[in-house]
PDB file of C-alpha atoms in Angstrom:
ATOM      1  CA  GLY A   1       0.000   0.000   0.000  1.00  0.00           C
ATOM      2  CA  ARG A   2       2.988   2.375   0.110  1.00  0.00           C
ATOM      3  CA  ARG A   3       3.559   4.809  -2.712  1.00  0.00           C
ATOM      4  CA  VAL A   4       6.675   4.299  -4.845  1.00  0.00           C
ATOM      5  CA  GLY A   5       7.898   7.638  -6.159  1.00  0.00           C
ATOM      6  CA  PRO A   6       6.367  11.085  -5.708  1.00  0.00           C
ATOM      7  CA  ARG A   7       2.814  11.428  -4.426  1.00  0.00           C
ATOM      8  CA  ALA A   8       0.063  12.454  -6.770  1.00  0.00           C
ATOM      9  CA  ASN A   9      -1.322  15.978  -6.622  1.00  0.00           C
ATOM     10  CA  GLY A  10      -4.151  16.147  -4.092  1.00  0.00           C
ATOM     11  CA  TYR A  11      -2.503  13.846  -1.540  1.00  0.00           C
ATOM     12  CA  VAL A  12      -0.199  14.576   1.408  1.00  0.00           C
ATOM     13  CA  PRO A  13       1.675  12.295   3.808  1.00  0.00           C
ATOM     14  CA  LYS A  14      -0.013  11.638   7.135  1.00  0.00           C
ATOM     15  CA  ILE A  15       1.194   9.893  10.275  1.00  0.00           C
ATOM     16  CA  MET A  16      -1.452   7.779  11.952  1.00  0.00           C
ATOM     17  CA  PRO A  17      -1.912   7.671  15.775  1.00  0.00           C
ATOM     18  CA  ASP A  18      -0.159   4.285  15.892  1.00  0.00           C
ATOM     19  CA  GLY A  19       2.906   5.789  14.141  1.00  0.00           C
ATOM     20  CA  THR A  20       2.387   4.262  10.696  1.00  0.00           C
ATOM     21  CA  LYS A  21       2.621   6.394   7.597  1.00  0.00           C
ATOM     22  CA  ALA A  22      -0.400   6.908   5.362  1.00  0.00           C
ATOM     23  CA  THR A  23      -1.640   9.215   2.650  1.00  0.00           C
ATOM     24  CA  ALA A  24      -4.449  11.719   3.134  1.00  0.00           C
ATOM     25  CA  GLN A  25      -6.413  13.730   0.601  1.00  0.00           C
ATOM     26  CA  VAL A  26      -6.137  17.505   0.391  1.00  0.00           C
ATOM     27  CA  GLU A  27      -9.786  18.535   0.622  1.00  0.00           C
ATOM     28  CA  GLN A  28      -9.278  21.780  -1.341  1.00  0.00           C
ATOM     29  CA  LYS A  29      -7.963  19.844  -4.351  1.00  0.00           C
ATOM     30  CA  VAL A  30     -10.211  16.766  -4.325  1.00  0.00           C
ATOM     31  CA  GLY A  31     -13.253  18.526  -5.801  1.00  0.00           C
ATOM     32  CA  LYS A  32     -11.147  20.298  -8.419  1.00  0.00           C
ATOM     33  CA  ILE A  33      -9.437  17.110  -9.578  1.00  0.00           C
ATOM     34  CA  LEU A  34     -12.793  15.324  -9.692  1.00  0.00           C
ATOM     35  CA  ARG A  35     -14.180  18.221 -11.758  1.00  0.00           C
ATOM     36  CA  ILE A  36     -11.354  17.884 -14.318  1.00  0.00           C
ATOM     37  CA  TYR A  37     -12.095  14.161 -14.606  1.00  0.00           C
ATOM     38  CA  GLN A  38     -15.799  14.885 -15.106  1.00  0.00           C
ATOM     39  CA  LEU A  39     -15.039  17.454 -17.819  1.00  0.00           C
ATOM     40  CA  ALA A  40     -12.669  15.024 -19.531  1.00  0.00           C
ATOM     41  CA  ASP A  41     -15.340  12.330 -19.362  1.00  0.00           C
ATOM     42  CA  THR A  42     -17.612  14.334 -21.651  1.00  0.00           C
ATOM     43  CA  GLY A  43     -15.074  13.991 -24.470  1.00  0.00           C
ATOM     44  CA  VAL A  44     -15.745  17.438 -25.945  1.00  0.00           C
ATOM     45  CA  ARG A  45     -12.831  19.333 -24.367  1.00  0.00           C
ATOM     46  CA  SER A  46      -9.234  19.105 -25.521  1.00  0.00           C
ATOM     47  CA  LEU A  47      -6.350  18.768 -23.082  1.00  0.00           C
ATOM     48  CA  ARG A  48      -5.499  22.424 -23.678  1.00  0.00           C
ATOM     49  CA  VAL A  49      -9.055  23.473 -22.790  1.00  0.00           C
ATOM     50  CA  LEU A  50      -8.954  21.219 -19.716  1.00  0.00           C
ATOM     51  CA  ALA A  51      -5.725  22.948 -18.642  1.00  0.00           C
ATOM     52  CA  GLN A  52      -7.496  26.299 -19.013  1.00  0.00           C
ATOM     53  CA  GLU A  53     -10.435  24.980 -16.970  1.00  0.00           C
ATOM     54  CA  ALA A  54      -8.001  23.829 -14.273  1.00  0.00           C
ATOM     55  CA  GLU A  55      -6.615  27.368 -14.145  1.00  0.00           C
ATOM     56  CA  LYS A  56     -10.139  28.825 -13.888  1.00  0.00           C
ATOM     57  CA  ILE A  57     -11.099  26.656 -10.938  1.00  0.00           C
ATOM     58  CA  GLY A  58      -7.744  27.218  -9.242  1.00  0.00           C
ATOM     59  CA  LEU A  59      -6.187  23.768  -9.635  1.00  0.00           C
ATOM     60  CA  ARG A  60      -2.409  24.031  -9.700  1.00  0.00           C
ATOM     61  CA  THR A  61       0.443  21.532  -9.693  1.00  0.00           C
ATOM     62  CA  LYS A  62       2.213  20.563  -6.469  1.00  0.00           C
ATOM     63  CA  ASN A  63       4.783  23.277  -7.259  1.00  0.00           C
ATOM     64  CA  GLY A  64       2.046  25.930  -7.581  1.00  0.00           C
ATOM     65  CA  LYS A  65       2.365  26.242 -11.361  1.00  0.00           C
ATOM     66  CA  GLU A  66      -0.371  26.149 -13.995  1.00  0.00           C
ATOM     67  CA  TYR A  67      -1.168  22.807 -15.571  1.00  0.00           C
ATOM     68  CA  SER A  68       0.017  22.283 -19.138  1.00  0.00           C
ATOM     69  CA  SER A  69      -1.703  19.961 -21.607  1.00  0.00           C
ATOM     70  CA  GLN A  70       0.847  17.257 -20.800  1.00  0.00           C
ATOM     71  CA  GLY A  71       0.287  17.813 -17.080  1.00  0.00           C
ATOM     72  CA  ILE A  72      -3.443  17.280 -17.546  1.00  0.00           C
ATOM     73  CA  GLN A  73      -2.687  14.141 -19.585  1.00  0.00           C
ATOM     74  CA  ASP A  74      -0.512  12.844 -16.728  1.00  0.00           C
ATOM     75  CA  LEU A  75      -3.201  13.708 -14.170  1.00  0.00           C
ATOM     76  CA  LEU A  76      -5.912  11.912 -16.151  1.00  0.00           C
ATOM     77  CA  THR A  77      -3.848   8.762 -16.745  1.00  0.00           C
ATOM     78  CA  ASN A  78      -2.496   8.358 -13.209  1.00  0.00           C
ATOM     79  CA  PRO A  79      -4.068   5.225 -11.637  1.00  0.00           C
ATOM     80  CA  TYR A  80      -3.330   6.618  -8.165  1.00  0.00           C
ATOM     81  CA  TYR A  81      -6.483   8.738  -8.442  1.00  0.00           C
ATOM     82  CA  LYS A  82      -8.651   5.625  -8.720  1.00  0.00           C
ATOM     83  CA  GLY A  83      -6.995   4.035  -5.687  1.00  0.00           C
ATOM     84  CA  TYR A  84      -4.191   1.986  -7.261  1.00  0.00           C
ATOM     85  CA  VAL A  85      -0.447   2.155  -6.831  1.00  0.00           C
ATOM     86  CA  GLN A  86       1.987   1.169  -9.554  1.00  0.00           C
ATOM     87  CA  HIS A  87       5.409  -0.385  -9.243  1.00  0.00           C
ATOM     88  CA  LYS A  88       7.000  -1.042 -12.626  1.00  0.00           C
ATOM     89  CA  ASP A  89       4.202  -2.838 -14.530  1.00  0.00           C
ATOM     90  CA  ILE A  90       2.335  -4.123 -11.476  1.00  0.00           C
ATOM     91  CA  TYR A  91      -0.820  -2.361 -10.263  1.00  0.00           C
ATOM     92  CA  CYS A  92      -2.147  -3.040  -6.763  1.00  0.00           C
ATOM     93  CA  ARG A  93      -4.962  -1.634  -4.702  1.00  0.00           C
ATOM     94  CA  GLY A  94      -3.552   1.109  -2.490  1.00  0.00           C
ATOM     95  CA  SER A  95      -4.470   1.865   1.100  1.00  0.00           C
ATOM     96  CA  HIS A  96      -5.374   5.476   0.245  1.00  0.00           C
ATOM     97  CA  ASP A  97      -8.859   6.772  -0.555  1.00  0.00           C
ATOM     98  CA  PRO A  98      -9.488   7.228  -4.291  1.00  0.00           C
ATOM     99  CA  ILE A  99     -10.575  10.618  -5.625  1.00  0.00           C
ATOM    100  CA  VAL A 100     -12.400   9.221  -8.672  1.00  0.00           C
ATOM    101  CA  SER A 101     -14.338   6.010  -9.113  1.00  0.00           C
ATOM    102  CA  GLU A 102     -12.862   3.198 -11.163  1.00  0.00           C
ATOM    103  CA  SER A 103     -15.670   3.445 -13.729  1.00  0.00           C
ATOM    104  CA  LEU A 104     -15.070   7.183 -14.246  1.00  0.00           C
ATOM    105  CA  TRP A 105     -11.304   6.654 -14.528  1.00  0.00           C
ATOM    106  CA  ASP A 106     -11.779   3.799 -17.026  1.00  0.00           C
ATOM    107  CA  HIS A 107     -14.190   5.843 -19.128  1.00  0.00           C
ATOM    108  CA  VAL A 108     -11.779   8.801 -19.210  1.00  0.00           C
ATOM    109  CA  GLN A 109      -9.084   6.415 -20.476  1.00  0.00           C
ATOM    110  CA  LEU A 110     -11.388   5.336 -23.303  1.00  0.00           C
ATOM    111  CA  VAL A 111     -12.091   8.970 -24.160  1.00  0.00           C
ATOM    112  CA  LEU A 112      -8.366   9.740 -24.234  1.00  0.00           C
ATOM    113  CA  GLN A 113      -7.657   6.701 -26.412  1.00  0.00           C
ATOM    114  CA  GLY A 114     -10.432   7.751 -28.769  1.00  0.00           C
ATOM    115  CA  ARG A 115      -8.684  11.070 -29.290  1.00  0.00           C
ATOM    116  CA  SER A 116      -5.436   9.570 -30.462  1.00  0.00           C
ATOM    117  CA  LYS A 117      -6.626   8.687 -33.921  1.00  0.00           C
ATOM    118  CA  PRO A 118      -3.994   8.809 -36.642  1.00  0.00           C
ATOM    119  CA  MET A 119      -6.322  10.772 -38.890  1.00  0.00           C
ATOM    120  CA  ALA A 120      -7.023  14.476 -38.927  1.00  0.00           C
ATOM    121  CA  LYS A 121     -10.471  15.379 -37.660  1.00  0.00           C
ATOM    122  CA  ALA A 122     -12.857  17.675 -39.425  1.00  0.00           C
ATOM    123  CA  ARG A 123     -13.717  20.836 -37.521  1.00  0.00           C
ATOM    124  CA  ASP A 124     -17.396  20.540 -38.313  1.00  0.00           C
ATOM    125  CA  GLN A 125     -19.168  18.115 -35.955  1.00  0.00           C
ATOM    126  CA  GLN A 126     -21.625  17.078 -38.682  1.00  0.00           C
ATOM    127  CA  LEU A 127     -18.709  16.029 -40.877  1.00  0.00           C
ATOM    128  CA  ARG A 128     -17.246  14.023 -38.003  1.00  0.00           C
ATOM    129  CA  ASP A 129     -20.560  12.245 -37.589  1.00  0.00           C
ATOM    130  CA  LEU A 130     -20.696  11.635 -41.317  1.00  0.00           C
ATOM    131  CA  PHE A 131     -17.274   9.951 -41.413  1.00  0.00           C
ATOM    132  CA  VAL A 132     -17.884   7.537 -38.555  1.00  0.00           C
ATOM    133  CA  PHE A 133     -15.597   4.777 -39.857  1.00  0.00           C
ATOM    134  CA  GLY A 134     -12.751   7.136 -40.824  1.00  0.00           C
ATOM    135  CA  SER A 135     -10.103   5.646 -38.559  1.00  0.00           C
ATOM    136  CA  LEU A 136     -11.486   2.118 -38.335  1.00  0.00           C
ATOM    137  CA  LEU A 137     -11.217   0.982 -41.943  1.00  0.00           C
ATOM    138  CA  ALA A 138      -7.872  -0.066 -43.397  1.00  0.00           C
ATOM    139  CA  CYS A 139      -6.793  -0.972 -46.912  1.00  0.00           C
ATOM    140  CA  PRO A 140      -6.481  -4.772 -47.243  1.00  0.00           C
ATOM    141  CA  LYS A 141      -3.407  -4.392 -49.492  1.00  0.00           C
ATOM    142  CA  CYS A 142      -1.227  -1.814 -47.722  1.00  0.00           C
ATOM    143  CA  MET A 143      -2.962  -1.523 -44.295  1.00  0.00           C
ATOM    144  CA  GLN A 144      -3.155   2.298 -44.543  1.00  0.00           C
ATOM    145  CA  HIS A 145      -6.278   4.039 -43.255  1.00  0.00           C
ATOM    146  CA  LEU A 146      -8.939   4.574 -45.876  1.00  0.00           C
ATOM    147  CA  ARG A 147      -9.699   8.250 -46.524  1.00  0.00           C
ATOM    148  CA  PRO A 148     -13.363   9.223 -46.452  1.00  0.00           C
ATOM    149  CA  TYR A 149     -14.988  11.676 -48.822  1.00  0.00           C
ATOM    150  CA  ARG A 150     -18.566  12.456 -49.683  1.00  0.00           C
ATOM    151  CA  VAL A 151     -20.362  12.652 -52.990  1.00  0.00           C
ATOM    152  CA  LYS A 152     -23.648  14.426 -53.517  1.00  0.00           C
ATOM    153  CA  LYS A 153     -26.011  12.984 -56.105  1.00  0.00           C
ATOM    154  CA  LEU A 154     -28.089  15.860 -57.400  1.00  0.00           C
ATOM    155  CA  LYS A 155     -30.707  13.762 -59.153  1.00  0.00           C
ATOM    156  CA  LYS A 156     -31.759  11.899 -56.030  1.00  0.00           C
ATOM    157  CA  ASN A 157     -30.745  14.690 -53.654  1.00  0.00           C
ATOM    158  CA  ARG A 158     -28.689  12.211 -51.616  1.00  0.00           C
ATOM    159  CA  GLN A 159     -25.272  12.184 -50.100  1.00  0.00           C
ATOM    160  CA  TYR A 160     -22.948   9.150 -50.123  1.00  0.00           C
ATOM    161  CA  VAL A 161     -19.729   8.527 -48.223  1.00  0.00           C
ATOM    162  CA  TYR A 162     -16.916   6.666 -49.954  1.00  0.00           C
ATOM    163  CA  TYR A 163     -13.686   5.390 -48.426  1.00  0.00           C
ATOM    164  CA  GLU A 164     -10.610   5.099 -50.619  1.00  0.00           C
ATOM    165  CA  CYS A 165      -6.956   4.220 -50.131  1.00  0.00           C
ATOM    166  CA  LYS A 166      -4.856   7.245 -51.065  1.00  0.00           C
ATOM    167  CA  ASN A 167      -1.422   5.712 -50.410  1.00  0.00           C
ATOM    168  CA  PRO A 168       0.928   7.348 -52.970  1.00  0.00           C
ATOM    169  CA  LYS A 169       3.538   4.575 -52.638  1.00  0.00           C
ATOM    170  CA  THR A 170       1.307   1.673 -53.639  1.00  0.00           C
ATOM    171  CA  GLU A 171      -1.543   3.464 -55.459  1.00  0.00           C
ATOM    172  CA  CYS A 172      -3.965   0.774 -54.307  1.00  0.00           C
ATOM    173  CA  SER A 173      -7.125   2.804 -55.020  1.00  0.00           C
ATOM    174  CA  VAL A 174      -9.200   0.378 -52.982  1.00  0.00           C
TER     175      VAL A 174
END
């Protein structure tokens, strides 16, 4: 149950009445960290915007500095906040109280993974919805992602989405 390495933001060392060492939550930071997790859970804010939100609500790093995008990424991916400690590649249940629930932490991880698509995203939300399979489909010949584009048929007043391999090296045209 002991922490290996530096403590996560929002926790401080505490000595119990029997003399053992423990970790206690900093009440002023718990609600703010939970709020950042809840905002990240929605999936509509970027890490940069989450860093700005952290500044607005007064959440700062342990050194008193503003959070950067990478700092927010580290905060959101730290399993210590869901009650686990990590040593090398082994995760164990810690003796400290978690700030976020396991289900919220797991869902935030899915949201963060969903952001790391190798394809550029359209700015327009309707276009994003239109190209649902944009990063899921791969060319069977060269394994590159298929590029979506839309075609409007004027006669039938319909819109169709096509996916095509645009790899210039192989010119698959799948």
